[in-house]
């Protein structure tokens, strides 16, 4: 996937073709990068799993195989100058899009298997368990949002399709390919389901990274050495992150752009922010748990030989 990202970057530099108002190599470039990070994270998480090693090995290889098939289709369609997603213009294009849908379902199921293995794995540190399990669960929810994009939009169901060769869309309330944000390509005039899809899937990295940051800061900030505090903070961040995915999904389904939220969205975002801040404050105010006393073995009395001397005498 990393090699594919490099090749796609070259395509961006030398190929000036445009598809749906975006450079034609932008989609494979973003997908290759996403799969690179996704694969590295799942590989690291599989090393944390202490149960079902062989099942995890198979699930990991299924993720690799389905990811490669999907990227082969996306890249092949770019070479042909055709859309990969939502393209039902010809029987061949429709077959490719159907194959992509099947690979995504299989990939999602394989990730679910890895998530179940991690749920059954005992972790010595409870904060690590929360970060990994919470990241996987939210990532699965974020990935599932992608299935909403394959459904016909309201305009398509009403028969007012601008392009009859397309079924499904990223945007809500506006056609794909309109005014968009730089780099991401997210719509600035309507809702965009790619936003909660992106935010949700990257919980897989961001929540564990938050815990790693706490551990790195622990030598400098004494409070973060408390395992109980780290656990409470990870729980708050996990709940807040799940709320963010729900909020961005709700906003997109109502046809509201990320950069143009309405009053209802702003109020909901404010409530979420206050709740997270209150949770962090409560976690920080709670006193650290007392350290367990160190148990020392009693020294043998002079009148009694130690066990080692007894063994030697024997």
Short mmCIF file of C-alpha atoms in Angstrom, two decimals:
data_model
loop_
_atom_site.label_atom_id
_atom_site.label_comp_id
_atom_site.label_asym_id
_atom_site.label_seq_id
_atom_site.Cartn_x
_atom_site.Cartn_y
_atom_site.Cartn_z
CA UNK A 1 0.00 0.00 0.00
CA UNK A 2 2.88 2.38 0.73
CA UNK A 3 4.34 1.64 -2.71
CA UNK A 4 0.94 2.32 -4.26
CA UNK A 5 0.80 5.68 -2.49
CA UNK A 6 4.16 6.60 -4.00
CA UNK A 7 3.04 5.56 -7.49
CA UNK A 8 -0.22 7.51 -7.07
CA UNK A 9 1.77 10.59 -6.03
CA UNK A 10 3.70 10.26 -9.28
CA UNK A 11 0.38 10.00 -11.10
CA UNK A 12 -0.79 13.23 -9.46
CA UNK A 13 2.37 14.95 -10.71
CA UNK A 14 2.36 13.74 -14.32
CA UNK A 15 -1.32 13.05 -15.12
CA UNK A 16 -3.49 16.17 -15.38
CA UNK A 17 -6.78 14.36 -15.95
CA UNK A 18 -9.74 15.35 -13.75
CA UNK A 19 -12.60 13.10 -12.65
CA UNK A 20 -15.65 14.40 -10.72
CA UNK A 21 -13.95 17.79 -10.32
CA UNK A 22 -10.84 16.27 -8.66
CA UNK A 23 -7.43 15.07 -9.91
CA UNK A 24 -7.97 11.54 -11.15
CA UNK A 25 -5.16 10.07 -9.00
CA UNK A 26 -6.35 11.73 -5.78
CA UNK A 27 -8.70 8.89 -4.81
CA UNK A 28 -6.16 6.03 -5.11
CA UNK A 29 -3.53 8.20 -3.35
CA UNK A 30 -5.81 8.76 -0.33
CA UNK A 31 -6.95 5.14 -0.27
CA UNK A 32 -3.40 3.78 -0.47
CA UNK A 33 -2.33 6.03 2.41
CA UNK A 34 -5.36 5.05 4.47
CA UNK A 35 -4.75 1.34 3.94
CA UNK A 36 -1.08 1.77 4.88
CA UNK A 37 -1.98 3.27 8.26
CA UNK A 38 -4.87 0.83 8.73
CA UNK A 39 -2.69 -2.21 8.05
CA UNK A 40 0.14 -1.05 10.32
CA UNK A 41 -2.29 -0.41 13.17
CA UNK A 42 -4.05 -3.77 12.85
CA UNK A 43 -0.70 -5.55 12.65
CA UNK A 44 0.41 -3.88 15.90
CA UNK A 45 -2.91 -4.74 17.58
CA UNK A 46 -2.60 -8.38 16.52
CA UNK A 47 0.71 -8.56 18.41
CA UNK A 48 -1.23 -7.54 21.55
CA UNK A 49 -3.68 -10.44 21.18
CA UNK A 50 -2.85 -13.41 23.37
CA UNK A 51 -5.69 -15.65 22.21
CA UNK A 52 -6.67 -17.07 18.85
CA UNK A 53 -3.28 -16.37 17.25
CA UNK A 54 -4.04 -18.55 14.23
CA UNK A 55 -7.50 -17.01 13.78
CA UNK A 56 -5.92 -13.57 13.99
CA UNK A 57 -3.32 -14.59 11.40
CA UNK A 58 -6.05 -15.65 8.97
CA UNK A 59 -8.11 -12.50 9.64
CA UNK A 60 -5.07 -10.30 9.04
CA UNK A 61 -4.35 -12.00 5.73
CA UNK A 62 -7.99 -11.60 4.67
CA UNK A 63 -7.68 -7.84 5.35
CA UNK A 64 -4.56 -7.77 3.18
CA UNK A 65 -6.11 -9.76 0.31
CA UNK A 66 -9.38 -7.82 0.19
CA UNK A 67 -7.54 -4.51 0.45
CA UNK A 68 -5.35 -5.44 -2.49
CA UNK A 69 -8.36 -6.45 -4.59
CA UNK A 70 -10.13 -3.18 -3.82
CA UNK A 71 -7.09 -1.08 -4.66
CA UNK A 72 -6.49 -3.04 -7.88
CA UNK A 73 -10.03 -2.14 -8.99
CA UNK A 74 -9.72 1.53 -7.98
CA UNK A 75 -6.36 1.90 -9.72
CA UNK A 76 -7.52 0.00 -12.80
CA UNK A 77 -10.52 2.29 -13.17
CA UNK A 78 -8.26 5.33 -12.87
CA UNK A 79 -6.11 4.00 -15.70
CA UNK A 80 -9.29 3.58 -17.77
CA UNK A 81 -10.43 7.10 -16.83
CA UNK A 82 -13.58 5.76 -15.16
CA UNK A 83 -15.19 6.16 -11.75
CA UNK A 84 -14.67 3.20 -9.43
CA UNK A 85 -17.33 4.03 -6.84
CA UNK A 86 -21.06 4.15 -7.71
CA UNK A 87 -20.37 3.44 -11.40
CA UNK A 88 -23.08 1.27 -12.98
CA UNK A 89 -22.74 2.68 -16.50
CA UNK A 90 -21.82 -0.64 -18.16
CA UNK A 91 -22.15 -4.28 -17.04
CA UNK A 92 -18.35 -4.38 -16.58
CA UNK A 93 -18.29 -1.23 -14.43
CA UNK A 94 -21.23 -2.47 -12.40
CA UNK A 95 -19.50 -5.83 -11.85
CA UNK A 96 -16.38 -4.06 -10.60
CA UNK A 97 -18.40 -1.90 -8.20
CA UNK A 98 -20.23 -4.98 -6.93
CA UNK A 99 -16.90 -6.75 -6.40
CA UNK A 100 -15.67 -3.76 -4.41
CA UNK A 101 -18.77 -3.94 -2.22
CA UNK A 102 -18.13 -7.62 -1.52
CA UNK A 103 -14.47 -7.02 -0.65
CA UNK A 104 -15.44 -4.24 1.76
CA UNK A 105 -17.94 -6.52 3.54
CA UNK A 106 -15.33 -9.27 3.85
CA UNK A 107 -12.70 -6.80 5.04
CA UNK A 108 -15.10 -5.38 7.64
CA UNK A 109 -15.91 -8.89 8.87
CA UNK A 110 -12.22 -9.77 9.17
CA UNK A 111 -11.63 -6.60 11.20
CA UNK A 112 -14.58 -7.58 13.39
CA UNK A 113 -12.92 -10.95 14.04
CA UNK A 114 -9.73 -9.15 15.10
CA UNK A 115 -11.81 -6.89 17.34
CA UNK A 116 -13.47 -9.88 19.00
CA UNK A 117 -10.07 -11.45 19.64
CA UNK A 118 -8.91 -8.23 21.28
CA UNK A 119 -12.07 -8.12 23.41
CA UNK A 120 -11.19 -11.59 24.75
CA UNK A 121 -7.53 -10.77 25.34
CA UNK A 122 -6.60 -10.01 28.96
CA UNK A 123 -4.45 -6.88 29.25
CA UNK A 124 -2.28 -6.14 32.25
CA UNK A 125 -3.01 -2.41 31.86
CA UNK A 126 -6.73 -1.54 31.81
CA UNK A 127 -6.13 1.76 30.00
CA UNK A 128 -4.44 -0.11 27.14
CA UNK A 129 -7.39 -2.48 26.95
CA UNK A 130 -9.84 0.43 26.74
CA UNK A 131 -7.80 2.29 24.12
CA UNK A 132 -7.40 -0.70 21.81
CA UNK A 133 -10.92 -2.09 22.20
CA UNK A 134 -12.58 1.31 22.01
CA UNK A 135 -10.56 2.21 18.92
CA UNK A 136 -11.56 -1.02 17.15
CA UNK A 137 -15.26 -0.72 18.00
CA UNK A 138 -15.52 2.91 16.87
CA UNK A 139 -13.48 2.15 13.73
CA UNK A 140 -15.91 -0.64 12.83
CA UNK A 141 -18.82 1.78 13.26
CA UNK A 142 -17.02 4.36 11.10
CA UNK A 143 -16.35 1.79 8.41
CA UNK A 144 -20.01 0.73 8.43
CA UNK A 145 -21.01 4.33 7.60
CA UNK A 146 -19.45 3.70 4.18
CA UNK A 147 -22.35 1.40 3.34
CA UNK A 148 -24.72 4.40 3.54
CA UNK A 149 -22.91 5.92 0.57
CA UNK A 150 -23.86 3.00 -1.69
CA UNK A 151 -27.59 3.64 -1.22
CA UNK A 152 -29.39 5.72 -3.87
CA UNK A 153 -29.61 9.37 -2.87
CA UNK A 154 -32.96 11.13 -2.48
CA UNK A 155 -32.57 12.71 -5.92
CA UNK A 156 -31.74 9.33 -7.48
CA UNK A 157 -34.77 7.70 -5.84
CA UNK A 158 -36.96 10.54 -7.11
CA UNK A 159 -35.71 9.96 -10.65
CA UNK A 160 -34.02 13.33 -10.99
CA UNK A 161 -30.56 11.92 -11.59
CA UNK A 162 -28.04 14.10 -13.37
CA UNK A 163 -26.05 10.99 -14.30
CA UNK A 164 -28.06 7.75 -14.74
CA UNK A 165 -24.82 5.76 -14.73
CA UNK A 166 -24.24 6.55 -11.03
CA UNK A 167 -26.01 5.00 -8.04
CA UNK A 168 -25.01 6.24 -4.58
CA UNK A 169 -23.05 9.30 -3.51
CA UNK A 170 -20.64 10.73 -0.97
CA UNK A 171 -22.59 13.95 -0.57
CA UNK A 172 -26.05 14.50 0.89
CA UNK A 173 -28.34 17.18 -0.49
CA UNK A 174 -25.93 18.20 -3.27
CA UNK A 175 -24.36 16.28 -6.16
CA UNK A 176 -20.84 14.91 -5.86
CA UNK A 177 -18.10 17.00 -7.40
CA UNK A 178 -19.25 20.45 -6.28
CA UNK A 179 -17.30 23.00 -4.20
CA UNK A 180 -15.10 21.14 -1.74
CA UNK A 181 -12.43 21.49 0.92
CA UNK A 182 -8.79 21.29 -0.20
CA UNK A 183 -6.94 17.97 0.25
CA UNK A 184 -9.93 16.07 1.67
CA UNK A 185 -12.39 16.92 -1.10
CA UNK A 186 -15.28 17.09 1.41
CA UNK A 187 -18.28 19.10 0.26
CA UNK A 188 -18.57 22.70 1.47
CA UNK A 189 -22.18 23.12 0.31
CA UNK A 190 -23.89 19.97 1.61
CA UNK A 191 -23.50 16.99 3.89
CA UNK A 192 -20.68 14.53 3.27
CA UNK A 193 -20.69 10.99 4.64
CA UNK A 194 -16.95 10.68 4.09
CA UNK A 195 -16.42 12.88 7.16
CA UNK A 196 -17.85 10.50 9.82
CA UNK A 197 -16.42 7.58 7.82
CA UNK A 198 -12.93 9.12 8.08
CA UNK A 199 -13.28 10.26 11.70
CA UNK A 200 -14.64 6.90 12.83
CA UNK A 201 -12.06 4.72 11.10
CA UNK A 202 -9.14 6.71 12.47
CA UNK A 203 -10.24 6.06 16.05
CA UNK A 204 -8.17 2.94 15.48
CA UNK A 205 -5.04 5.12 15.66
CA UNK A 206 -6.02 8.26 17.56
CA UNK A 207 -7.33 6.73 20.79
CA UNK A 208 -4.27 4.47 21.34
CA UNK A 209 -2.07 7.45 20.38
CA UNK A 210 -3.74 9.50 23.13
CA UNK A 211 -2.78 6.84 25.68
CA UNK A 212 0.75 6.65 24.29
CA UNK A 213 1.02 10.44 24.74
CA UNK A 214 0.00 10.10 28.40
CA UNK A 215 2.66 7.41 28.94
CA UNK A 216 5.33 9.50 27.22
CA UNK A 217 4.45 12.52 29.39
CA UNK A 218 4.38 10.48 32.62
CA UNK A 219 8.11 10.97 33.46
CA UNK A 220 7.60 14.77 33.32
CA UNK A 221 4.05 15.02 34.74
CA UNK A 222 3.68 13.02 37.93
CA UNK A 223 -0.12 12.79 37.70
CA UNK A 224 0.06 10.73 34.51
CA UNK A 225 2.04 8.04 36.32
CA UNK A 226 -1.21 7.04 38.02
CA UNK A 227 -2.65 4.11 36.03
CA UNK A 228 -6.12 4.89 37.38
CA UNK A 229 -5.99 8.45 36.00
CA UNK A 230 -4.87 7.21 32.59
CA UNK A 231 -7.77 4.76 32.54
CA UNK A 232 -10.30 7.47 33.44
CA UNK A 233 -8.96 9.86 30.80
CA UNK A 234 -9.00 7.17 28.10
CA UNK A 235 -12.62 6.35 28.99
CA UNK A 236 -13.62 10.01 28.68
CA UNK A 237 -11.80 10.43 25.36
CA UNK A 238 -13.32 7.21 23.98
CA UNK A 239 -16.85 8.33 24.91
CA UNK A 240 -16.20 11.81 23.50
CA UNK A 241 -14.80 10.37 20.26
CA UNK A 242 -17.88 8.16 19.84
CA UNK A 243 -20.01 11.27 20.36
CA UNK A 244 -18.01 13.10 17.67
CA UNK A 245 -18.65 10.28 15.17
CA UNK A 246 -22.37 10.37 15.99
CA UNK A 247 -22.45 14.17 15.66
CA UNK A 248 -20.69 14.28 12.28
CA UNK A 249 -22.91 11.47 10.98
CA UNK A 250 -26.05 13.32 12.08
CA UNK A 251 -24.78 16.54 10.53
CA UNK A 252 -23.98 14.85 7.21
CA UNK A 253 -27.33 13.04 6.98
CA UNK A 254 -29.11 16.39 7.44
CA UNK A 255 -27.21 17.78 4.47
CA UNK A 256 -25.13 20.25 6.48
CA UNK A 257 -21.48 20.87 5.50
CA UNK A 258 -18.72 20.58 8.07
CA UNK A 259 -17.63 24.18 7.51
CA UNK A 260 -21.20 25.54 7.65
CA UNK A 261 -22.91 24.06 10.71
CA UNK A 262 -26.37 25.33 11.65
CA UNK A 263 -27.44 26.43 15.13
CA UNK A 264 -28.66 22.95 16.12
CA UNK A 265 -25.30 21.41 15.21
CA UNK A 266 -23.42 24.09 17.14
CA UNK A 267 -25.54 23.51 20.25
CA UNK A 268 -24.98 19.74 20.05
CA UNK A 269 -21.24 20.27 19.58
CA UNK A 270 -21.18 22.59 22.58
CA UNK A 271 -22.97 20.05 24.76
CA UNK A 272 -20.49 17.36 23.68
CA UNK A 273 -17.52 19.64 24.39
CA UNK A 274 -18.82 20.57 27.85
CA UNK A 275 -19.47 16.90 28.67
CA UNK A 276 -15.93 15.90 27.67
CA UNK A 277 -14.42 18.82 29.61
CA UNK A 278 -16.45 17.88 32.68
CA UNK A 279 -15.32 14.28 32.37
CA UNK A 280 -11.66 15.31 32.12
CA UNK A 281 -12.06 17.62 35.10
CA UNK A 282 -13.66 14.90 37.20
CA UNK A 283 -10.92 12.45 36.25
CA UNK A 284 -8.19 14.92 37.25
CA UNK A 285 -9.83 15.87 40.58
CA UNK A 286 -10.07 12.29 41.78
CA UNK A 287 -7.15 11.53 44.10
CA UNK A 288 -4.71 8.83 42.98
CA UNK A 289 -5.14 5.37 44.39
CA UNK A 290 -2.77 4.62 47.28
CA UNK A 291 0.21 2.53 46.31
CA UNK A 292 0.07 -1.04 47.50
CA UNK A 293 2.52 -1.72 50.34
CA UNK A 294 5.60 -3.67 49.36
CA UNK A 295 5.59 -7.08 51.00
CA UNK A 296 8.98 -7.97 52.44
CA UNK A 297 9.98 -11.45 53.42
CA UNK A 298 10.92 -11.68 57.12
CA UNK A 299 14.61 -12.08 57.80
CA UNK A 300 15.48 -15.48 59.38
CA UNK A 301 16.45 -15.34 63.03
CA UNK A 302 20.02 -16.14 63.92
CA UNK A 303 18.93 -19.19 65.88
CA UNK A 304 17.22 -20.62 62.79
CA UNK A 305 19.19 -21.39 59.63
CA UNK A 306 17.82 -19.96 56.42
CA UNK A 307 16.15 -22.23 53.88
CA UNK A 308 19.23 -21.95 51.65
CA UNK A 309 21.51 -23.10 54.51
CA UNK A 310 19.11 -25.92 55.29
CA UNK A 311 19.32 -27.11 51.71
CA UNK A 312 23.08 -26.84 51.78
CA UNK A 313 23.22 -28.83 55.06
CA UNK A 314 20.94 -31.47 53.65
#
